[in-house]
Short mmCIF file of C-alpha atoms in Angstrom, two decimals:
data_model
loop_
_atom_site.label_atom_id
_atom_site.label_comp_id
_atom_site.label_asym_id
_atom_site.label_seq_id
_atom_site.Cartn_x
_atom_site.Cartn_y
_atom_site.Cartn_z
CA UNK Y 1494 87.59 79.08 71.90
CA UNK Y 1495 85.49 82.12 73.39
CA UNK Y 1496 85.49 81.54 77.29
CA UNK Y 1497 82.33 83.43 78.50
CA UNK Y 1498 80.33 83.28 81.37
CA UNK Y 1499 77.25 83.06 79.64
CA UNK Y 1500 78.61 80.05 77.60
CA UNK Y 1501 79.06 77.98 80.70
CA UNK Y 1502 75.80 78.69 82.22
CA UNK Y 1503 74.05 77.93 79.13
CA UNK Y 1504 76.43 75.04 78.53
CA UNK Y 1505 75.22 73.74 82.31
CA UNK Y 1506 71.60 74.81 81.68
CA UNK Y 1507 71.88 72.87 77.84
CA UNK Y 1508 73.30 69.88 79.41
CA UNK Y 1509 70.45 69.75 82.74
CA UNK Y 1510 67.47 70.08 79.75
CA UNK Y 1511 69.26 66.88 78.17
CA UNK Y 1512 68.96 64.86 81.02
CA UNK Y 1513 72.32 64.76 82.31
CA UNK Y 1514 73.40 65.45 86.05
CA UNK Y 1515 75.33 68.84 86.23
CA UNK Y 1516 77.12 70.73 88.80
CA UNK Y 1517 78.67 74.28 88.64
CA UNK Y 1518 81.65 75.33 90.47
CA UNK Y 1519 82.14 78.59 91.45
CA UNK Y 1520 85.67 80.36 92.89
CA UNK Y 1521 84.34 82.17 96.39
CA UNK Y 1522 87.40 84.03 97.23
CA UNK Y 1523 91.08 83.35 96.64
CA UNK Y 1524 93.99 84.40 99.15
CA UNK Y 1525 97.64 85.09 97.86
CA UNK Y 1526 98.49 83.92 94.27
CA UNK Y 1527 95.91 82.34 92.30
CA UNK Y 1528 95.20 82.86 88.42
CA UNK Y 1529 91.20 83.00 88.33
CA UNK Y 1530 89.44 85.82 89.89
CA UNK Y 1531 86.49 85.38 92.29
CA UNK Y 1532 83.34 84.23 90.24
CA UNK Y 1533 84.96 82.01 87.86
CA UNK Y 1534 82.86 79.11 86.89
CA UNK Y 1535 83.64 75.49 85.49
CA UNK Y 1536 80.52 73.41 84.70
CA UNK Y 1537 80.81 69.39 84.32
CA UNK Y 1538 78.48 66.88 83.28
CA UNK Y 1539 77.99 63.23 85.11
CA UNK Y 1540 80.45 62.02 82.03
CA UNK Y 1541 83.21 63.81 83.62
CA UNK Y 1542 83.19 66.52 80.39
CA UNK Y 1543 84.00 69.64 81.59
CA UNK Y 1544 83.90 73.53 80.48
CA UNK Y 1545 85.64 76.63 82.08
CA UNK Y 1546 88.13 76.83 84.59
CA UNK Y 1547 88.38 77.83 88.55
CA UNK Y 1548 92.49 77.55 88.20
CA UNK Y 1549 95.46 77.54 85.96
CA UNK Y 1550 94.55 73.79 85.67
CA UNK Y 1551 96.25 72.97 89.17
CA UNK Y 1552 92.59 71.82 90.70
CA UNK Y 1553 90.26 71.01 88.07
CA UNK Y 1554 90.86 67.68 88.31
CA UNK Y 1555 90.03 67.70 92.29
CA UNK Y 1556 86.99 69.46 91.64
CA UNK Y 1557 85.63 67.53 88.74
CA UNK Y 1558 85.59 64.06 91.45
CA UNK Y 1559 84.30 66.14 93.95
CA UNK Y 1560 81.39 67.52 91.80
CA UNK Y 1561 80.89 64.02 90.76
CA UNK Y 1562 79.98 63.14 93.92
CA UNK Y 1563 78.29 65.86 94.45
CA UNK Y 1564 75.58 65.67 91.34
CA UNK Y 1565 75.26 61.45 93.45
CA UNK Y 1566 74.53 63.42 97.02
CA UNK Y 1567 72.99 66.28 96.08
CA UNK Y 1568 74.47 68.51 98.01
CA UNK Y 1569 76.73 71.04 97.74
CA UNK Y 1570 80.14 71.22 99.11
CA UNK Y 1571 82.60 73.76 99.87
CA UNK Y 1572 86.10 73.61 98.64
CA UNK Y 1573 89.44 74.73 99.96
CA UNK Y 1574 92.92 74.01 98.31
CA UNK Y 1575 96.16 76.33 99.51
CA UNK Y 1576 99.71 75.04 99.73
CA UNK Y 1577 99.13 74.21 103.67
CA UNK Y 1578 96.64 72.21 102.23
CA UNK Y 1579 98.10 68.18 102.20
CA UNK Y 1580 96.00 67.27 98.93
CA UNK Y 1581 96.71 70.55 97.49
CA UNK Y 1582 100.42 69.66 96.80
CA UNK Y 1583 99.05 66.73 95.69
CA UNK Y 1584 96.92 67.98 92.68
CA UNK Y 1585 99.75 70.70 92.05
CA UNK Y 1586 98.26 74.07 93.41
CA UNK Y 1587 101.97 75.47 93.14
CA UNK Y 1588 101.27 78.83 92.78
CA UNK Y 1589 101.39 79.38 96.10
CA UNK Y 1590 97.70 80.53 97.01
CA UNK Y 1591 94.65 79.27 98.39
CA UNK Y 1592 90.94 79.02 96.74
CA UNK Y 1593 88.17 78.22 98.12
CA UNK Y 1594 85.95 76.72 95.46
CA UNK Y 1595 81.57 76.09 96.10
CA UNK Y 1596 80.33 73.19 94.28
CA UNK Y 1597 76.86 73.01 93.67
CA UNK Y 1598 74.44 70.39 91.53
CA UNK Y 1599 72.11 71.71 89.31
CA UNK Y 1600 68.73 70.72 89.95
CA UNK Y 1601 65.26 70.98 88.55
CA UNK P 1264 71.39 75.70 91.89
CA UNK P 1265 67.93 75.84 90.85
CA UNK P 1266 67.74 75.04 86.78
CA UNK P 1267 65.20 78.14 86.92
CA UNK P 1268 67.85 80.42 88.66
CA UNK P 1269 69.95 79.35 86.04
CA UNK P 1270 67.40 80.51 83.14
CA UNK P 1271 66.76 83.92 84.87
CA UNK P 1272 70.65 84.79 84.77
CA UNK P 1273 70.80 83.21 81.21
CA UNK P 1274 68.02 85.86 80.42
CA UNK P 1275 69.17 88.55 82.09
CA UNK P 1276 72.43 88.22 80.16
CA UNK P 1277 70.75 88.38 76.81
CA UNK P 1278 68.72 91.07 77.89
CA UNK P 1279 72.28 93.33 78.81
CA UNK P 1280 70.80 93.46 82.47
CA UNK P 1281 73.29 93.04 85.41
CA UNK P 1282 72.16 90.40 88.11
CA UNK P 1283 73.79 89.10 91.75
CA UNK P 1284 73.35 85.92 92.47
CA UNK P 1285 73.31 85.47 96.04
CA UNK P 1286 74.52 82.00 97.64
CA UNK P 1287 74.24 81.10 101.15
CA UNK P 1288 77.04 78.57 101.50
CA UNK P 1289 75.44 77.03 104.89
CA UNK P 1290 72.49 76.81 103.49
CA UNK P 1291 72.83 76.46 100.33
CA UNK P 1292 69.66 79.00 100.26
CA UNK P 1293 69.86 81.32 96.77
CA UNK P 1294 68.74 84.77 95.92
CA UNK P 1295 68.80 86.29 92.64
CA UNK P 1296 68.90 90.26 92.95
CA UNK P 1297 68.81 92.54 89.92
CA UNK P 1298 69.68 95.91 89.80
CA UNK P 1299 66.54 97.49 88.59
CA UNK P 1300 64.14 95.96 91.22
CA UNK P 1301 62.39 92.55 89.83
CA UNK P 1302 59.10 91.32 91.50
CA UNK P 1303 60.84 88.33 93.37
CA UNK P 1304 63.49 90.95 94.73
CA UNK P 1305 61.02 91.43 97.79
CA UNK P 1306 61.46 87.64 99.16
CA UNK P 1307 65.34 88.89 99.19
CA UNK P 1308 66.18 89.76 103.14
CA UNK P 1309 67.39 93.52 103.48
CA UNK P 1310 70.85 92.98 104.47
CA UNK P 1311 71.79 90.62 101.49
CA UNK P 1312 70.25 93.00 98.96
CA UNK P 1313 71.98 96.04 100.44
CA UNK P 1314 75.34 94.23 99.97
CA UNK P 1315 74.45 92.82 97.08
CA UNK P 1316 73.66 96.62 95.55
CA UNK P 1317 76.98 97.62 96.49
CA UNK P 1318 78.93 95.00 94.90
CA UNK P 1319 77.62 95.50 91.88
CA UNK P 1320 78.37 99.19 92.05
CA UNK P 1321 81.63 98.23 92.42
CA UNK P 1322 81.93 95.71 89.95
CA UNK P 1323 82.98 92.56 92.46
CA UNK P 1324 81.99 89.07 93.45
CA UNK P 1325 82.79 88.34 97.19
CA UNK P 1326 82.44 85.96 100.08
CA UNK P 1327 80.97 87.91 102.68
CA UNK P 1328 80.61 86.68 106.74
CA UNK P 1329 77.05 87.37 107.68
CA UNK P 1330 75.43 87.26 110.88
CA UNK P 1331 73.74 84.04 109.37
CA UNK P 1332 77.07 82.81 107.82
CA UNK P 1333 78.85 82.62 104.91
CA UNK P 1334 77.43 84.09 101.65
CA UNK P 1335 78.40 84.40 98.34
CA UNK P 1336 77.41 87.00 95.97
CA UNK P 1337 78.63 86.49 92.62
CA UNK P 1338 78.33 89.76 90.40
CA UNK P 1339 76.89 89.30 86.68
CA UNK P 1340 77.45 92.71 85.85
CA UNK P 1341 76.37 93.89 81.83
CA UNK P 1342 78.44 92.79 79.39
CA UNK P 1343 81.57 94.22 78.26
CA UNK P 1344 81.34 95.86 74.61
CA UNK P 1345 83.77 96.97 72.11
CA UNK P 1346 82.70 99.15 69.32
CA UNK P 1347 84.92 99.57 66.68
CA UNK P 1348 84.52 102.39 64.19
CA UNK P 1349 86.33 101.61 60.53
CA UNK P 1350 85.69 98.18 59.09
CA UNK P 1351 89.89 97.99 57.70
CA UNK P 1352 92.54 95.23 58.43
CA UNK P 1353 93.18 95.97 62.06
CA UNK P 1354 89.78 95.95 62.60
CA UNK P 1355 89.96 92.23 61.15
CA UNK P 1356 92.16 91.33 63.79
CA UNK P 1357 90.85 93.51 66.94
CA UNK P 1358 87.31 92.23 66.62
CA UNK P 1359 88.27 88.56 67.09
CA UNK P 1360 90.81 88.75 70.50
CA UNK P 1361 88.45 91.49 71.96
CA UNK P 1362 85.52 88.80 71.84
CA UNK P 1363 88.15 86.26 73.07
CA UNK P 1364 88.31 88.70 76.09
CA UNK P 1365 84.72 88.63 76.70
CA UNK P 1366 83.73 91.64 74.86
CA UNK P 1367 81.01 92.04 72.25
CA UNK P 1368 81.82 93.44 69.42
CA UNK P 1369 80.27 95.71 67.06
CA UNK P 1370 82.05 96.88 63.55
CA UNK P 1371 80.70 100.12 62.13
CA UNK P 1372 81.36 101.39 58.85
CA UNK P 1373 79.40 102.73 56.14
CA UNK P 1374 80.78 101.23 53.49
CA UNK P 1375 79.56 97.96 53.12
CA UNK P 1376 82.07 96.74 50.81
CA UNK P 1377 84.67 96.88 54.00
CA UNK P 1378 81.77 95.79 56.29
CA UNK P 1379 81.30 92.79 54.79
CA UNK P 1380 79.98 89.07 56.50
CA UNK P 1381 83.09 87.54 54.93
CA UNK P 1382 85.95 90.04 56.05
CA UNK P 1383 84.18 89.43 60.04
CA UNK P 1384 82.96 86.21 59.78
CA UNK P 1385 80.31 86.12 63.23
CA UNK P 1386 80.58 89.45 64.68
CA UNK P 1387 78.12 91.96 64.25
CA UNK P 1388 78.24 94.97 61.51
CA UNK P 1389 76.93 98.14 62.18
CA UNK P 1390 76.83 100.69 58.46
CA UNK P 1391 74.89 103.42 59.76
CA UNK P 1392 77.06 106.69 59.98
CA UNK P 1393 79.29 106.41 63.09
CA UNK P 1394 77.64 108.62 64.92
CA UNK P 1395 74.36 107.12 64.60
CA UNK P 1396 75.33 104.14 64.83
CA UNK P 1397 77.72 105.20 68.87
CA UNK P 1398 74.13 106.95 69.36
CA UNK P 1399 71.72 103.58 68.36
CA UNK P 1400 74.30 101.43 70.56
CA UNK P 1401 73.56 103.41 73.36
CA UNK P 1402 76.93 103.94 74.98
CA UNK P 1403 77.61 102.78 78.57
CA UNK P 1404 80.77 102.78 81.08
CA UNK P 1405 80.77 99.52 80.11
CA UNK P 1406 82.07 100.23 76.65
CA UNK P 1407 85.13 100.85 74.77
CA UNK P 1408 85.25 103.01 71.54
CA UNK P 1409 88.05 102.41 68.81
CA UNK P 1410 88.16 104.36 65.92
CA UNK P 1411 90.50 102.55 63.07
CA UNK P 1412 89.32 104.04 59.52
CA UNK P 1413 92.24 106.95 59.33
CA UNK P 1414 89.77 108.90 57.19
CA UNK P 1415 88.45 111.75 59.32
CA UNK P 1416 85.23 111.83 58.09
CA UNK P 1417 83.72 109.02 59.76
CA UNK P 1418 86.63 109.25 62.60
CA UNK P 1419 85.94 112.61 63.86
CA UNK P 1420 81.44 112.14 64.36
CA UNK P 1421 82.81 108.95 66.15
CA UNK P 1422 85.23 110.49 68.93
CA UNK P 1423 82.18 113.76 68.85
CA UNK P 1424 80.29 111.32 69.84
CA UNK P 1425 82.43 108.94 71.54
CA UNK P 1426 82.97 112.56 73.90
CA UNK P 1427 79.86 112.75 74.84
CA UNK P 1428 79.58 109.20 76.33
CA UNK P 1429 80.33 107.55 79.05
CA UNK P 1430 82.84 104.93 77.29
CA UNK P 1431 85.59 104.11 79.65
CA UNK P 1432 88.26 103.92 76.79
CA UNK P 1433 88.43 105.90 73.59
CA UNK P 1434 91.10 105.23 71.06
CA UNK P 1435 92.04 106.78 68.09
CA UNK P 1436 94.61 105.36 65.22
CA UNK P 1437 97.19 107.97 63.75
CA UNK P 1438 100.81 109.06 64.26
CA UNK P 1439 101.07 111.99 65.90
CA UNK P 1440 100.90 114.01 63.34
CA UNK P 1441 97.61 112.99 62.52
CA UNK P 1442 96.37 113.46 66.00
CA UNK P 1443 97.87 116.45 66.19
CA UNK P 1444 94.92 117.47 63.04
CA UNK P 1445 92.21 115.61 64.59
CA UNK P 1446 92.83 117.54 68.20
CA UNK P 1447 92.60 120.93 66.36
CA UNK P 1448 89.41 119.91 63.88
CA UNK P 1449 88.13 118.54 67.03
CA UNK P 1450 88.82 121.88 69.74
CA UNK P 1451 86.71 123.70 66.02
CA UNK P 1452 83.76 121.44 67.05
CA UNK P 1453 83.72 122.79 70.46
CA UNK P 1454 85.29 119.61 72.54
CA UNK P 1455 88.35 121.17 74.56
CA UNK P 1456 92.39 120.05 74.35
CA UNK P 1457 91.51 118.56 77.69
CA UNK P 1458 88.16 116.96 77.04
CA UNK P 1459 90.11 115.35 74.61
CA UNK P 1460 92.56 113.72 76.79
CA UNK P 1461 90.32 111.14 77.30
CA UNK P 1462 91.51 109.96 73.67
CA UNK P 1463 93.97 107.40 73.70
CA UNK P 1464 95.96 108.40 70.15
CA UNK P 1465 98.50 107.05 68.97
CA UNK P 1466 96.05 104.07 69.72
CA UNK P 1467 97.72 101.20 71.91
CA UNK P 1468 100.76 100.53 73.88
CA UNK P 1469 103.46 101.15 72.97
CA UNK P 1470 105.09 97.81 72.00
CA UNK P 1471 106.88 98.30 68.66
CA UNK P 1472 103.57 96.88 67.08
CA UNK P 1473 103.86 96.41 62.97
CA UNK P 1474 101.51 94.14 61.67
CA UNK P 1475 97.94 94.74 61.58
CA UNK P 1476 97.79 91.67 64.41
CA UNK P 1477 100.45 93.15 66.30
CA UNK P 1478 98.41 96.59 66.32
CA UNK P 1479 95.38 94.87 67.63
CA UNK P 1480 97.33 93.48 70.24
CA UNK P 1481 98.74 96.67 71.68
CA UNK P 1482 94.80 97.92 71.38
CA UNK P 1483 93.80 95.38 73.21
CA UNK P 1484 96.43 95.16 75.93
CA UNK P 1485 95.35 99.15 76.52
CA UNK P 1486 92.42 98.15 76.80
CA UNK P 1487 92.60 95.64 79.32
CA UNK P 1488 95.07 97.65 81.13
CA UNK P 1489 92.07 100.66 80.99
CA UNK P 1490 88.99 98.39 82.52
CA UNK P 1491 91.53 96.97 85.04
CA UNK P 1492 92.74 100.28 86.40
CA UNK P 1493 89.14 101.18 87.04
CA UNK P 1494 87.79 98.06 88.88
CA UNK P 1495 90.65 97.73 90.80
#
């Protein structure tokens, strides 16, 4: 129920000791309408099971593929969805702002 | 991110210590700076940890253009804490949705059959005397102060105290009338009409609120509305 930074990191950190491939994403700055604040954190493990949010649920589902190939590559990517944004209409970012969103893995 | 970083801010946390992570988004290079000058703060170059000592003043995360690109710094400032002073209904109600708003909570009350595991089922219980207990707690800006008990002797040593802090919200149950006897016992203890403006009282906004839920509510809404006057 509780929603607290410290529960995701510690949910990404519990998942990481347990073997699984993790990634964190992380809202970097948000422009116009958008309902979660710079900082915001979602963690996800390779099982596509996910905790926290970086959006009213308009993106999540975006950024959980892209983190999934992210925790494969290794590397991190940076994220941008706004309503000029093609694929952004397509996952539903109708609010009307843009958010830039850094995925990283979690690695030893 | 490095599963050590990740430990360190997991610590830090626990530890009520505020932390800036620091991400280099080109890069990918990551700093972790803490306010009160850890040994692997010297590896961190000048101009991050300048900016990154300024954010946290203010209370922000932000994506800042560098000279060496884009960085992040992501503000984990101290946590957020709610101490509520009389152990009664409301208080049954308030301590749940402010630690659904990220606070943690503390319910003080001397009497231990109102400050009891089973009437606040995982939060923590404080029964020293108020003002021991708002003086053990050691009070921060990062802390709100509700008194709920209606009885003024543990209400009044908890706004004394409460005073004397740095809490950025104090709030205070009782009609008016009631606050009306609590500013005037109060001004007798030496804390001015205007010193006491800082005492929300009536407690909460004013939505109509009834129910002991519905009070908790209008606390909480206040103080939300409180933390995000400041910040902003």
């Amino acid at each position: 129920m509780q929603e607290r930074q410290e529960d995701i990191l510690g949910l990404a950190h519990k998942w990481h000791n347990e073997g699984k491939q993790v990634a964190l994403a992380t809202v970097v700055s948000t422009w116009g309408s958008s309902p979660r604040s710079c900082g915001s954190q979602l963690v996800v493990h390779e099982g596509g099971e996910f905790f926290g949010s970086v959006s009213g649920g308009c993106v999540e589902t975006a950024v959980i593929t892209e983190a999934l190939e992210v925790m494969q590559s290794g590397t991190p990517r940076l994220l941008e969805f706004s309503v000029s944004n093609e694929m952004a209409w397509d996952v539903g970012l109708a609010c009307g702002g843009t958010v830039r969103i850094y995925v990283e893995p979690v690695t030893a | 991110m490095r599963a050590e970083l990740l430990e360190k801010i997991i610590h830090a946390r626990k530890q009520a210590r505020a932390v800036v992570m620091i991400s280099h988004l080109d890069t990918h290079t990551q700093y972790l700076y803490s306010g009160n000058g850890e040994p692997d703060a010297d590896s961190i170059p000048e101009e991050l940890s300048a900016q990154a000592r300024l954010l946290l003043k203010e209370d922000r995360s932000q994506l800042v253009e560098t000279a060496g690109g884009q960085v992040f710094f992501h503000v984990f400032n101290t946590p957020l804490r709610m101490l509520i002073v009389g152990a009664v209904h409301i208080a049954q109600h308030l301590a749940p949705m402010a630690t659904m708003c990220g606070y943690d909570v503390t319910v003080i009350d001397p009497r231990k059959s109102f400050a009891s595991r089973e009437r606040f089922p995982g939060i923590s219980l404080n029964t020293a005397w108020p003002d021991e207990a708002l003086r053990e707690l050691a009070v921060d800006g990062r802390t709100a102060i509700v008194t709920l008990s209606h009885d003024p002797k543990l209400d009044d040593p908890a706004l004394a105290a409460a005073l004397q802090s740095d809490a950025f919200y104090i709030g205070a149950l009782g009609s008016r009338k009631t606050q009306a006897g609590r500013r005037q016992r109060l001004v007798e203890k030496g804390f001015s009409e205007e010193q006491q403006l800082r005492i929300s009282g009536p407690v909460g906004l004013d939505i109509g609120a009834r129910t002991p839920a519905e009070i908790a509510l209008s606390i909480m809404a206040q103080v939300t509305e409180k933390r995000c006057s400041e910040t902003d």
